[in-house]
Amino acid sequence: MYLYDEFDERLVRERVAQFASQVERRLSGALTEDEFRPLRLKNGLYLQLHSYMLRVAIPYGALNARQLRQLGFIADVHDRGYGHFTTRTNLQFHWARLKDVPTVLGLLADAGMHCIQTSGNCIRNVTADPFAGVAFDEIEDPRPVAELIRQWSSLHPEFEWLARKFKIAVSGAAQDRTVMKSHDLGVRIVRDAASGEIGYRILVGGGLGRSPMEAQILRDFLPRQDLLAYLEAALRVYNLAGRRDNKWKARIKFLVHDIGVEAFRAQVEDEFARIDKAKTNARPAEEARIAAFFAAPPYENLPGVSRKLERSIARDEELARFVEHNLTRHKRKGYAALTISLKPVGGIPGDISSDQMRVVADLAEQYSFDEARVTYAQNLVLPHVRLGDVPHIFARLKEQGLASANVGLITDIVSCPGLDYCGLATARSIPIAQALAQTFADPARQKDIGELSIKISGCINACGHHHVGAIGILGLEKKGAESYQFTLGGDPGDSYALGELLGPGLPAEKVPEAVERLVAVYLARRQPDETFIETTRRLGLAPFKTAFKEIADAVA
């Protein structure tokens, strides 16, 4: 769990008191909304369609039972009994009352949480692999690096007013599970082939939104002791050269695109050479202190197979499906990482009730060394589950409607809140996700289709990551009506790809039929053991465009 220490406690309490005074002045009329806006954004508070929304930081997606229970309490007392996990692993309360926000911030502080830097033009919540520390393909646990960056970036005086928001991801595994190439900066832990030394590959200039771009390599290998100095150099170049005259052109990706990665790299290297590295980089003793907090828990020596689990699977078809789709291989024999899908058929992707938070807290405490993780796909993970405990966990999850066996399948849909909540949205996302989940609700059909990601955004800001969905859906307003554009072939991982547009937008009621048509093309033309994304890459867009065009022509 991250190091919320005495310094954090003091800093957060001071910020709570400061913001309480600002809220009081806003409620009295001493501050106008325009004056209040930059102050509330510094504290994770947005004004959305119907109410204020409060965004809670969850550094590298890590939660413990105490924090989950506190979030559940806040949901019950100060919201409407639920929260919403985002693609940045934060949690949002969508019905915050302004007068209650200082109280809520105090309650979060009681559990080692806050809302600082979850909004505004600053370095946002640092994300990492949800299977950090347990992944079988891990080179090194990325959480100590993510925590180091969290401490360095929190209220960094030089970077509190950047040209635009700034997002960093950290990965320590052979397989990227952080959507790293969609980030402003990516930190990839790598091992030098020649020396065996562990260091970092730094990526820069990724991002989605109205102009999606893939991050490029800034430094192929950076010695680990120079990480903070190099990040500081990159941020300084961006802070000085990033555009401030046009918010739509202000992200670092535009700077890298406009001058070229070679020119950007040269500026960063020049700045890096000037930085006092002894003052900027973390001391080895501090790095060791941080790493100690992420030591492996006291695992038992277990066989690689659980007879208890195998007998339970033989008796229970639902459990068998759950094990097949929701369990991930663990580096330790006899254990698994268990993903809790927040995508029940008919539900809202990423939503979790206060009762469910408390149940997950209990399960984390009892079965996963008091750890839970949030994924960018809006699910939760219990990272340290004994195989023999899976039947008990499954039964408890089933009681709470949390046992959907669909991780990675067509109903594991990523969706932003859309026009039901967001003041920036141009179309609804949630009803589209619900309709698609109902269309493909049959578990046997989901299994037959196999791995397929659908991602939905309600506006061009792309909070639903639609650009990197195998099927991406973007809701827009067109002539006073909602219109949904489709992209095909996106991939958030190591074979990173941005989806390509299929054709004109469709009305909401035609979206399920369009997905049906695309899936039908795949099923008819796939090769043995070929996934949807693999088929689209082999065939190209042409057959899918033909199927899509039939629907588009019918509604034109």
XYZ file of C-alpha atoms in Angstrom, residues 19-318:
300
model
C -10.470 24.339 0.888
C -13.063 24.449 3.660
C -12.438 28.195 3.863
C -12.749 28.528 0.086
C -16.035 26.588 0.076
C -17.379 28.796 2.849
C -16.522 31.889 0.805
C -18.184 30.417 -2.280
C -21.377 29.558 -0.370
C -21.498 33.068 1.116
C -21.102 34.653 -2.318
C -17.701 36.132 -1.532
C -16.309 34.051 -4.407
C -17.979 33.822 -7.814
C -18.094 30.483 -9.641
C -15.417 31.738 -12.037
C -13.174 32.618 -9.099
C -13.960 29.346 -7.331
C -13.391 27.098 -10.356
C -9.551 26.926 -10.301
C -9.656 26.412 -6.527
C -12.100 23.504 -6.649
C -10.277 21.865 -9.562
C -7.143 21.821 -7.431
C -9.159 19.671 -5.026
C -10.705 17.246 -7.506
C -14.129 18.909 -7.576
C -15.963 19.288 -10.884
C -19.282 20.918 -11.653
C -21.140 18.489 -13.903
C -24.601 18.389 -15.420
C -26.660 17.859 -12.281
C -24.309 18.349 -9.354
C -20.724 18.547 -8.250
C -18.540 15.482 -8.820
C -15.650 14.642 -6.495
C -12.771 12.572 -7.879
C -10.746 10.572 -5.356
C -7.122 9.700 -6.115
C -6.168 6.032 -5.945
C -2.396 6.006 -6.567
C -1.399 3.115 -8.845
C -4.876 1.668 -8.178
C -4.057 0.375 -4.679
C -6.718 0.138 -1.957
C -6.934 -1.545 1.426
C -9.992 -2.677 3.360
C -10.100 0.403 5.571
C -10.133 2.675 2.538
C -12.853 0.679 0.778
C -15.038 0.792 3.879
C -14.497 4.530 4.201
C -15.456 5.029 0.551
C -18.602 3.009 1.231
C -19.424 5.160 4.253
C -18.960 8.349 2.230
C -21.158 6.922 -0.529
C -23.945 6.241 1.955
C -23.785 9.454 3.957
C -22.656 12.030 1.425
C -23.631 10.626 -1.967
C -26.247 8.191 -3.296
C -24.864 4.878 -2.126
C -22.354 4.159 -4.875
C -19.173 5.294 -6.584
C -17.750 5.015 -10.083
C -14.274 3.711 -10.950
C -12.668 5.447 -13.925
C -10.150 4.478 -16.590
C -7.521 6.344 -14.550
C -8.233 4.076 -11.516
C -9.786 6.974 -9.585
C -13.175 6.789 -7.869
C -15.820 9.417 -8.564
C -18.750 10.466 -6.405
C -21.260 12.012 -8.789
C -23.690 13.624 -6.352
C -21.473 15.641 -4.038
C -23.054 18.560 -2.169
C -20.715 21.515 -2.027
C -21.320 22.178 1.658
C -20.337 18.575 2.468
C -17.138 18.422 0.432
C -14.774 19.606 3.212
C -16.260 16.946 5.497
C -15.768 14.315 2.807
C -12.158 15.397 2.291
C -11.610 15.033 6.015
C -13.083 11.530 5.966
C -10.817 10.607 3.084
C -7.823 11.932 4.991
C -8.803 9.730 7.933
C -8.262 6.726 5.652
C -5.096 7.995 3.981
C -6.797 9.309 0.859
C -7.297 12.648 -0.887
C -8.416 14.330 -4.108
C -5.315 16.412 -4.810
C -4.170 16.493 -8.449
C -7.105 14.474 -9.754
C -8.042 17.463 -11.916
C -6.509 20.652 -13.261
C -3.398 21.262 -15.365
C -1.000 19.260 -13.237
C 0.553 15.802 -13.009
C -2.431 13.534 -12.451
C -2.787 10.249 -10.580
C 0.128 7.928 -11.456
C -1.095 4.553 -12.684
C 0.599 1.142 -12.818
C -0.009 -2.488 -13.729
C -2.925 -3.804 -11.616
C -0.996 -7.086 -11.290
C 2.117 -5.323 -10.000
C 4.126 -7.504 -7.645
C 2.327 -10.702 -8.625
C 2.519 -10.879 -12.433
C 4.318 -13.963 -13.743
C 5.962 -11.896 -16.517
C 7.242 -9.151 -14.234
C 10.800 -7.871 -14.502
C 10.409 -5.805 -11.335
C 7.535 -4.506 -9.231
C 6.640 -1.041 -10.613
C 4.857 0.185 -7.469
C 7.968 1.580 -5.718
C 8.698 3.594 -8.871
C 5.096 4.792 -9.061
C 5.229 5.801 -5.401
C 8.496 7.637 -5.935
C 6.905 9.571 -8.806
C 3.824 10.258 -6.670
C 5.946 11.808 -3.948
C 8.047 13.812 -6.428
C 5.025 15.110 -8.361
C 2.679 15.912 -5.468
C 2.339 19.714 -5.348
C 5.621 20.076 -7.229
C 5.949 23.902 -7.252
C 7.310 24.037 -10.795
C 4.559 21.904 -12.335
C 1.361 22.986 -10.564
C 0.259 25.104 -13.530
C 1.217 23.168 -16.636
C -0.109 23.996 -20.077
C -2.487 21.043 -19.742
C -3.117 17.934 -17.656
C -0.282 15.397 -17.599
C -0.530 11.619 -17.173
C 2.188 9.107 -16.279
C 2.045 5.296 -16.320
C 4.592 2.809 -14.951
C 4.973 -0.820 -16.002
C 7.417 -3.471 -14.846
C 6.288 -6.477 -16.874
C 7.011 -7.949 -20.282
C 3.387 -7.259 -21.236
C 2.017 -3.729 -20.957
C -1.217 -3.595 -18.962
C -1.259 0.190 -18.418
C -2.136 1.591 -21.885
C 1.315 3.149 -21.684
C 1.422 4.381 -25.267
C -1.629 6.554 -24.602
C 0.180 8.496 -21.862
C 2.040 11.786 -21.838
C 4.975 9.943 -20.275
C 5.504 6.222 -19.869
C 8.100 4.597 -17.605
C 8.839 1.015 -18.625
C 11.147 -1.061 -16.418
C 13.563 -2.922 -18.702
C 16.701 -5.018 -18.415
C 19.684 -4.080 -20.554
C 20.519 -7.053 -22.759
C 24.268 -6.529 -22.575
C 24.872 -5.648 -18.920
C 21.797 -7.158 -17.258
C 21.282 -3.828 -15.500
C 17.716 -2.787 -14.737
C 16.676 0.678 -15.846
C 13.868 2.472 -17.677
C 12.616 2.987 -21.191
C 10.924 6.398 -21.295
C 8.085 7.042 -23.718
C 6.610 10.446 -24.525
C 3.785 12.080 -26.443
C 0.915 9.615 -26.238
C -2.679 10.615 -25.751
C -6.243 10.049 -26.897
C -8.912 12.774 -27.141
C -9.709 14.619 -30.344
C -6.211 13.989 -31.766
C -5.070 10.517 -30.687
C -1.329 9.850 -30.907
C 0.957 6.975 -30.003
C 3.792 7.643 -27.566
C 7.328 7.433 -28.944
C 10.580 6.378 -27.330
C 12.300 9.298 -25.663
C 15.107 7.341 -23.985
C 15.640 3.659 -24.765
C 17.563 3.015 -21.555
C 17.822 5.338 -18.570
C 19.871 4.287 -15.527
C 17.519 3.874 -12.593
C 19.306 6.406 -10.386
C 18.522 9.204 -12.884
C 14.750 8.750 -13.133
C 13.521 11.853 -11.313
C 16.070 14.149 -12.924
C 15.102 12.899 -16.383
C 11.371 13.248 -15.709
C 12.000 16.745 -14.391
C 13.903 17.629 -17.551
C 11.063 16.376 -19.756
C 8.458 18.285 -17.745
C 10.526 21.467 -17.839
C 10.817 21.382 -21.626
C 7.078 20.842 -21.928
C 6.233 23.467 -19.306
C 8.245 26.086 -21.185
C 7.345 25.133 -24.762
C 3.831 23.683 -24.467
C 1.174 25.862 -26.073
C -0.912 27.991 -23.729
C -2.821 29.883 -26.392
C -5.015 26.922 -27.386
C -6.128 24.307 -24.848
C -6.840 21.828 -27.637
C -3.202 22.005 -28.748
C -1.643 22.196 -25.302
C -0.869 18.536 -24.518
C 2.718 17.353 -24.799
C 1.802 15.123 -27.738
C 1.345 18.204 -29.931
C 4.726 19.595 -28.937
C 6.416 16.289 -29.743
C 4.481 16.013 -33.014
C 5.190 19.597 -34.086
C 8.932 19.684 -33.487
C 9.603 15.954 -33.834
C 10.707 13.495 -31.187
C 14.386 13.966 -32.105
C 14.251 17.726 -31.466
C 12.247 17.197 -28.280
C 14.753 14.588 -27.122
C 17.650 16.978 -27.769
C 16.021 19.662 -25.615
C 15.337 17.181 -22.833
C 18.901 15.859 -22.906
C 20.262 19.415 -22.755
C 18.071 20.196 -19.759
C 18.958 16.859 -18.169
C 22.664 17.702 -18.475
C 22.120 20.983 -16.597
C 20.066 19.564 -13.735
C 21.753 19.058 -10.389
C 21.168 15.322 -10.224
C 22.409 14.928 -6.679
C 19.674 17.294 -5.462
C 16.904 16.032 -7.771
C 17.255 12.243 -7.825
C 16.140 10.104 -4.942
C 18.827 8.846 -2.597
C 19.381 5.063 -2.684
C 18.395 4.818 0.979
C 15.060 6.489 0.247
C 14.420 4.211 -2.722
C 15.146 1.219 -0.485
C 12.826 2.570 2.210
C 9.989 2.914 -0.309
C 10.623 -0.515 -1.827
C 10.418 -2.135 1.622
C 6.768 -1.149 1.852
C 6.058 -3.296 -1.198
C 7.751 -6.470 -0.016
C 5.918 -9.685 -0.862
C 3.339 -10.759 1.726
C 3.883 -13.926 3.802
C 2.789 -16.472 1.185
C 2.323 -20.099 2.118
C 4.193 -22.875 0.347
C 1.381 -24.406 -1.683
C 1.141 -26.921 -4.505
C 0.555 -25.512 -7.953
C -2.856 -27.193 -8.180
C -5.715 -27.050 -5.674
C -7.708 -30.281 -5.503
C -10.412 -28.425 -3.608
C -10.800 -25.933 -6.440
C -10.767 -28.661 -9.093
C -13.531 -30.602 -7.296
C -15.606 -27.432 -6.953
C -15.174 -26.624 -10.642
C -16.330 -30.108 -11.595
C -19.568 -29.547 -9.663
C -20.259 -25.925 -10.601
C -20.343 -24.728 -14.212
C -20.607 -21.065 -13.183
